[in-house]
Amino acid sequence: MTAGPGGTVFKPDARFPNLMVTRHPLLRHKVTLLRKRDTPKKIFKELVDEIAMLLAYEITSDLATEEVRVETPMESTSGDIVLGERLTLVPILRAGLGMVDGVLDLIPTMRVGHIGLQRDHDTLEPIDYYFKIPPPLEESVFIVVDPMLATGGSASAAVSYLKKSGARNIRMMCIVSAPEGVQRMLDDHPDVPVYAAALDRELNEKGYILPGLGDAGDRLFGTD
Ligand code: PRP
Ligand code: URA
């Protein structure tokens, strides 16, 4: 177990040098509530936002800042500001949308692009249906968000689309990850760090994460 810069981020598994998990007590508490079968839809959405905000805090800990002058009521001084306009949040539709408000509450200047992917229930392969990313892609730091990293097919495809369109600096943020998905990201995109709130045990035969939290999209949007 390796402690990260803030002491709450660590690499949980030597097989996955690409994976960072946040172990902050508040985050672990919220993930536990999120997993509960009887957590109501409204609370589920609030928890997803809160967890997304806490993860975004960690994933942006190395962002570039610039020094500016600022007038306090007392005197002139200098301070740092983050170059927010170069940050782009990319939710993978549909469940990724559930994480957007929480991240934007923390970083309101972030631009938002969208990638629409739907996992085929039989093949588990992602089918794409939407791609809209604000330019210029070369200049931006992209944070791709999706609550679930299961087989990794959706996340890997989303990152491939971004790279093909010119993106160079990409990070992946999810709430629950499975070893299979983290391995897929390591194989396909070793340059993309994956930040998660949890690394779970395995996938079941239908590609659902165990112990997981069920179908994130259905629980967010009430479609089950
Ligand atoms: C879920 C989830 C991820 C994907 C993860 O979405 O939100 O996008 O599955 O699985 P993978 O790692 O095996 O690709 P789903 O395709 O069910 O669509 P939805 O967000 O519209 O519910
Ligand atoms: N997508 C989900 O929403 N949940 C899983 O466990 C796997 C994929």
Tab-separated table of C-alpha atoms and ligand atoms in Angstrom:
chain	number	residue	atom	x	y	z
A	1	MET	CA	0.000	0.000	0.000
A	2	THR	CA	1.517	3.333	-1.095
A	3	ALA	CA	0.296	6.590	0.368
A	4	GLY	CA	-0.353	9.376	-2.130
A	5	PRO	CA	0.543	13.035	-1.781
A	6	GLY	CA	-2.425	13.901	0.423
A	7	GLY	CA	-2.126	10.714	2.483
A	8	THR	CA	-5.630	9.571	1.512
A	9	VAL	CA	-4.901	8.301	-2.003
A	10	PHE	CA	-3.126	4.988	-2.438
A	11	LYS	CA	-2.337	2.313	-4.972
A	12	PRO	CA	-4.312	-0.661	-3.642
A	13	ASP	CA	-2.900	-3.393	-5.856
A	14	ALA	CA	0.619	-3.907	-7.232
A	15	ARG	CA	-0.883	-5.379	-10.438
A	16	PHE	CA	-2.438	-1.998	-11.244
A	17	PRO	CA	0.082	0.849	-11.282
A	18	ASN	CA	-2.584	2.884	-13.126
A	19	LEU	CA	-5.088	2.750	-10.244
A	20	MET	CA	-5.425	5.222	-7.380
A	21	VAL	CA	-8.051	4.660	-4.703
A	22	THR	CA	-9.107	7.286	-2.191
A	23	ARG	CA	-9.478	5.978	1.327
A	24	HIS	CA	-10.741	9.103	3.046
A	25	PRO	CA	-13.145	8.023	5.812
A	26	LEU	CA	-15.964	10.268	4.541
A	27	LEU	CA	-15.633	8.832	1.062
A	28	ARG	CA	-15.679	5.229	2.301
A	29	HIS	CA	-18.725	6.059	4.430
A	30	LYS	CA	-20.591	7.475	1.434
A	31	VAL	CA	-19.658	4.522	-0.791
A	32	THR	CA	-21.065	2.142	1.826
A	33	LEU	CA	-24.381	4.016	1.803
A	34	LEU	CA	-24.354	3.999	-1.996
A	35	ARG	CA	-23.968	0.224	-2.082
A	36	LYS	CA	-27.014	-0.380	0.133
A	37	ARG	CA	-29.854	-1.956	-1.817
A	38	ASP	CA	-32.501	0.182	-0.069
A	39	THR	CA	-30.840	3.591	-0.475
A	40	PRO	CA	-33.565	5.664	-2.152
A	41	LYS	CA	-33.048	7.228	-5.587
A	42	LYS	CA	-32.809	10.817	-4.270
A	43	ILE	CA	-30.161	9.915	-1.689
A	44	PHE	CA	-28.335	7.770	-4.249
A	45	LYS	CA	-28.005	10.774	-6.582
A	46	GLU	CA	-26.846	13.038	-3.732
A	47	LEU	CA	-24.226	10.488	-2.693
A	48	VAL	CA	-22.973	10.117	-6.282
A	49	ASP	CA	-22.528	13.898	-6.448
A	50	GLU	CA	-20.756	14.086	-3.101
A	51	ILE	CA	-18.420	11.215	-3.987
A	52	ALA	CA	-17.741	12.754	-7.397
A	53	MET	CA	-16.796	16.019	-5.715
A	54	LEU	CA	-14.423	14.311	-3.277
A	55	LEU	CA	-12.802	12.297	-6.083
A	56	ALA	CA	-12.474	15.422	-8.224
A	57	TYR	CA	-10.650	17.101	-5.350
A	58	GLU	CA	-8.046	14.313	-5.410
A	59	ILE	CA	-7.770	13.919	-9.169
A	60	THR	CA	-7.035	17.628	-9.607
A	61	SER	CA	-4.377	17.828	-6.882
A	62	ASP	CA	-1.575	18.295	-9.433
A	63	LEU	CA	-3.277	20.877	-11.635
A	64	ALA	CA	-1.262	23.786	-12.921
A	65	THR	CA	-1.951	27.127	-11.295
A	66	GLU	CA	-0.957	30.652	-12.157
A	67	GLU	CA	-0.105	33.482	-9.833
A	68	VAL	CA	-2.325	36.542	-9.887
A	69	ARG	CA	-2.510	39.782	-7.930
A	70	VAL	CA	-5.471	40.142	-5.622
A	71	GLU	CA	-6.748	43.116	-3.622
A	72	THR	CA	-7.842	42.130	-0.149
A	73	PRO	CA	-9.784	44.695	1.908
A	74	MET	CA	-6.408	45.327	3.602
A	75	GLU	CA	-3.773	45.372	0.866
A	76	SER	CA	-2.555	43.972	-2.434
A	77	THR	CA	-1.120	40.453	-2.396
A	78	SER	CA	-0.532	37.505	-4.719
A	79	GLY	CA	-2.416	34.222	-4.909
A	80	ASP	CA	-2.782	31.161	-7.125
A	81	ILE	CA	-5.671	30.328	-9.414
A	82	VAL	CA	-6.285	27.110	-11.319
A	83	LEU	CA	-6.435	27.346	-15.098
A	84	GLY	CA	-10.048	26.159	-15.016
A	85	GLU	CA	-10.886	26.886	-18.632
A	86	ARG	CA	-8.484	24.150	-19.727
A	87	LEU	CA	-10.354	21.460	-17.798
A	88	THR	CA	-13.019	19.417	-19.523
A	89	LEU	CA	-15.341	16.989	-17.801
A	90	VAL	CA	-16.571	14.112	-19.966
A	91	PRO	CA	-19.409	12.028	-18.539
A	92	ILE	CA	-20.062	8.727	-20.286
A	93	LEU	CA	-23.841	8.735	-20.875
A	94	ARG	CA	-25.931	7.935	-19.184
A	95	ALA	CA	-24.735	7.068	-15.668
A	96	GLY	CA	-21.750	9.437	-15.903
A	97	LEU	CA	-24.232	12.329	-15.980
A	98	GLY	CA	-24.978	11.582	-12.344
A	99	MET	CA	-21.469	12.748	-11.382
A	100	VAL	CA	-21.477	16.050	-13.270
A	101	ASP	CA	-23.214	18.317	-10.734
A	102	GLY	CA	-20.883	17.273	-7.932
A	103	VAL	CA	-17.763	18.021	-9.972
A	104	LEU	CA	-19.150	21.325	-11.267
A	105	ASP	CA	-20.005	22.413	-7.725
A	106	LEU	CA	-16.282	22.111	-7.002
A	107	ILE	CA	-14.979	23.457	-10.343
A	108	PRO	CA	-17.722	25.608	-11.916
A	109	THR	CA	-15.523	26.814	-14.781
A	110	MET	CA	-15.053	23.317	-16.190
A	111	ARG	CA	-16.371	22.738	-19.673
A	112	VAL	CA	-18.457	19.630	-20.245
A	113	GLY	CA	-18.343	17.271	-23.216
A	114	HIS	CA	-20.470	14.150	-23.642
A	115	ILE	CA	-19.823	10.651	-24.911
A	116	GLY	CA	-22.819	8.373	-25.371
A	117	LEU	CA	-22.071	4.668	-24.934
A	118	GLN	CA	-24.458	1.853	-24.148
A	119	ARG	CA	-23.172	-1.561	-23.149
A	120	ASP	CA	-24.788	-4.349	-25.165
A	121	HIS	CA	-26.332	-6.640	-22.568
A	122	ASP	CA	-25.291	-9.830	-24.399
A	123	THR	CA	-21.849	-9.065	-25.797
A	124	LEU	CA	-20.962	-6.464	-23.073
A	125	GLU	CA	-19.381	-4.429	-25.898
A	126	PRO	CA	-20.048	-0.653	-25.834
A	127	ILE	CA	-22.178	0.786	-28.660
A	128	ASP	CA	-21.576	4.481	-29.329
A	129	TYR	CA	-24.419	6.913	-29.991
A	130	TYR	CA	-23.143	10.425	-29.179
A	131	PHE	CA	-19.854	12.375	-29.172
A	132	LYS	CA	-19.661	16.117	-28.501
A	133	ILE	CA	-16.500	17.569	-26.993
A	134	PRO	CA	-15.665	21.290	-26.779
A	135	PRO	CA	-12.459	22.208	-28.708
A	136	PRO	CA	-9.516	22.603	-28.610
A	137	LEU	CA	-8.872	19.047	-27.451
A	138	GLU	CA	-5.060	19.292	-27.552
A	139	GLU	CA	-4.981	21.980	-24.841
A	140	SER	CA	-7.357	20.484	-22.295
A	141	VAL	CA	-7.051	18.167	-19.319
A	142	PHE	CA	-9.929	15.684	-19.661
A	143	ILE	CA	-11.606	13.966	-16.757
A	144	VAL	CA	-13.773	11.109	-18.016
A	145	VAL	CA	-16.407	10.126	-15.461
A	146	ASP	CA	-18.552	7.043	-15.083
A	147	PRO	CA	-19.642	5.544	-11.759
A	148	MET	CA	-18.819	1.986	-12.875
A	149	LEU	CA	-15.649	0.522	-14.430
A	150	ALA	CA	-16.701	-3.084	-15.050
A	151	THR	CA	-15.192	-4.816	-18.100
A	152	GLY	CA	-13.624	-1.455	-18.960
A	153	GLY	CA	-15.057	-1.601	-22.477
A	154	SER	CA	-16.963	1.681	-22.152
A	155	ALA	CA	-14.138	3.616	-20.497
A	156	SER	CA	-11.558	2.297	-22.950
A	157	ALA	CA	-13.757	3.194	-25.940
A	158	ALA	CA	-14.438	6.688	-24.548
A	159	VAL	CA	-10.715	7.328	-24.074
A	160	SER	CA	-9.979	5.997	-27.594
A	161	TYR	CA	-12.548	8.407	-29.085
A	162	LEU	CA	-11.008	11.309	-27.199
A	163	LYS	CA	-7.473	10.379	-28.287
A	164	LYS	CA	-8.563	9.996	-31.926
A	165	SER	CA	-10.003	13.502	-31.732
A	166	GLY	CA	-6.730	14.939	-30.440
A	167	ALA	CA	-6.922	14.714	-26.653
A	168	ARG	CA	-3.561	14.112	-25.004
A	169	ASN	CA	-4.110	14.533	-21.273
A	170	ILE	CA	-6.839	12.212	-19.992
A	171	ARG	CA	-7.769	10.900	-16.540
A	172	MET	CA	-10.513	8.448	-15.672
A	173	MET	CA	-12.661	8.821	-12.565
A	174	CYS	CA	-15.098	6.183	-11.365
A	175	ILE	CA	-16.740	5.249	-8.104
A	176	VAL	CA	-16.534	1.446	-8.171
A	177	SER	CA	-13.920	-0.365	-10.240
A	178	ALA	CA	-13.459	-4.058	-11.008
A	179	PRO	CA	-10.029	-5.682	-11.503
A	180	GLU	CA	-11.055	-6.658	-15.047
A	181	GLY	CA	-11.805	-3.043	-15.983
A	182	VAL	CA	-8.660	-1.638	-14.415
A	183	GLN	CA	-6.601	-4.268	-16.270
A	184	ARG	CA	-8.360	-3.391	-19.550
A	185	MET	CA	-7.478	0.288	-19.039
A	186	LEU	CA	-3.880	-0.644	-18.234
A	187	ASP	CA	-3.656	-2.739	-21.414
A	188	ASP	CA	-5.368	-0.224	-23.721
A	189	HIS	CA	-4.406	3.114	-22.141
A	190	PRO	CA	-1.447	2.790	-19.753
A	191	ASP	CA	-1.016	6.581	-19.939
A	192	VAL	CA	-4.442	7.225	-18.375
A	193	PRO	CA	-4.566	7.151	-14.566
A	194	VAL	CA	-7.724	5.705	-13.066
A	195	TYR	CA	-9.059	7.226	-9.830
A	196	ALA	CA	-11.695	5.255	-7.970
A	197	ALA	CA	-13.446	5.220	-4.629
A	198	ALA	CA	-13.254	1.409	-4.461
A	199	LEU	CA	-11.647	-1.613	-6.120
A	200	ASP	CA	-14.140	-4.469	-5.880
A	201	ARG	CA	-13.633	-8.230	-6.093
A	202	GLU	CA	-14.763	-9.354	-9.549
A	203	LEU	CA	-17.436	-9.355	-12.240
A	204	ASN	CA	-20.289	-11.823	-12.365
A	205	GLU	CA	-21.205	-13.739	-15.532
A	206	LYS	CA	-23.364	-10.807	-16.695
A	207	GLY	CA	-20.556	-8.293	-16.301
A	208	TYR	CA	-21.886	-6.744	-13.073
A	209	ILE	CA	-19.429	-5.755	-10.383
A	210	LEU	CA	-19.391	-7.791	-7.135
A	211	PRO	CA	-20.116	-6.662	-4.502
A	212	GLY	CA	-20.767	-3.466	-6.494
A	213	LEU	CA	-23.897	-1.379	-6.176
A	214	GLY	CA	-26.068	-2.783	-8.956
A	215	ASP	CA	-26.913	-0.883	-12.113
A	216	ALA	CA	-25.785	2.697	-11.543
A	217	GLY	CA	-27.818	4.159	-14.433
A	218	ASP	CA	-31.010	2.444	-13.317
A	219	ARG	CA	-30.550	3.532	-9.702
A	220	LEU	CA	-29.813	7.129	-10.734
A	221	PHE	CA	-32.676	7.479	-13.181
A	222	GLY	CA	-35.236	5.037	-11.777
A	223	THR	CA	-35.353	2.859	-14.870
A	224	ASP	CA	-35.125	-0.579	-13.281
B	1	PRP	C1	-22.841	1.088	-17.413
B	1	PRP	C2	-21.915	2.029	-16.674
B	1	PRP	C3	-20.730	2.113	-17.596
B	1	PRP	C4	-20.677	0.720	-18.147
B	1	PRP	C5	-19.605	-0.031	-17.416
B	1	PRP	O1	-23.498	1.769	-18.412
B	1	PRP	O2	-22.476	3.279	-16.403
B	1	PRP	O3	-20.872	3.044	-18.638
B	1	PRP	O4	-21.949	0.113	-17.917
B	1	PRP	O5	-19.461	-1.293	-17.965
B	1	PRP	P1	-18.171	-1.719	-18.781
B	1	PRP	O6	-16.996	-1.273	-17.981
B	1	PRP	O7	-18.314	-3.211	-18.834
B	1	PRP	O8	-18.228	-1.094	-20.133
B	1	PRP	P2	-24.576	1.101	-19.385
B	1	PRP	O9	-23.914	0.626	-20.638
B	1	PRP	O10	-25.395	0.109	-18.629
B	1	PRP	O11	-25.447	2.341	-19.816
B	1	PRP	P3	-26.233	3.420	-18.935
B	1	PRP	O12	-25.197	4.329	-18.340
B	1	PRP	O13	-27.061	4.101	-19.954
B	1	PRP	O14	-27.026	2.704	-17.883
B	2	URA	N1	-22.677	-1.165	-15.040
B	2	URA	C1	-23.330	-0.931	-13.875
B	2	URA	O1	-24.130	0.014	-13.773
B	2	URA	N2	-23.072	-1.749	-12.838
B	2	URA	C2	-22.221	-2.771	-12.903
B	2	URA	O2	-22.026	-3.471	-11.899
B	2	URA	C3	-21.560	-3.006	-14.126
B	2	URA	C4	-21.799	-2.174	-15.181
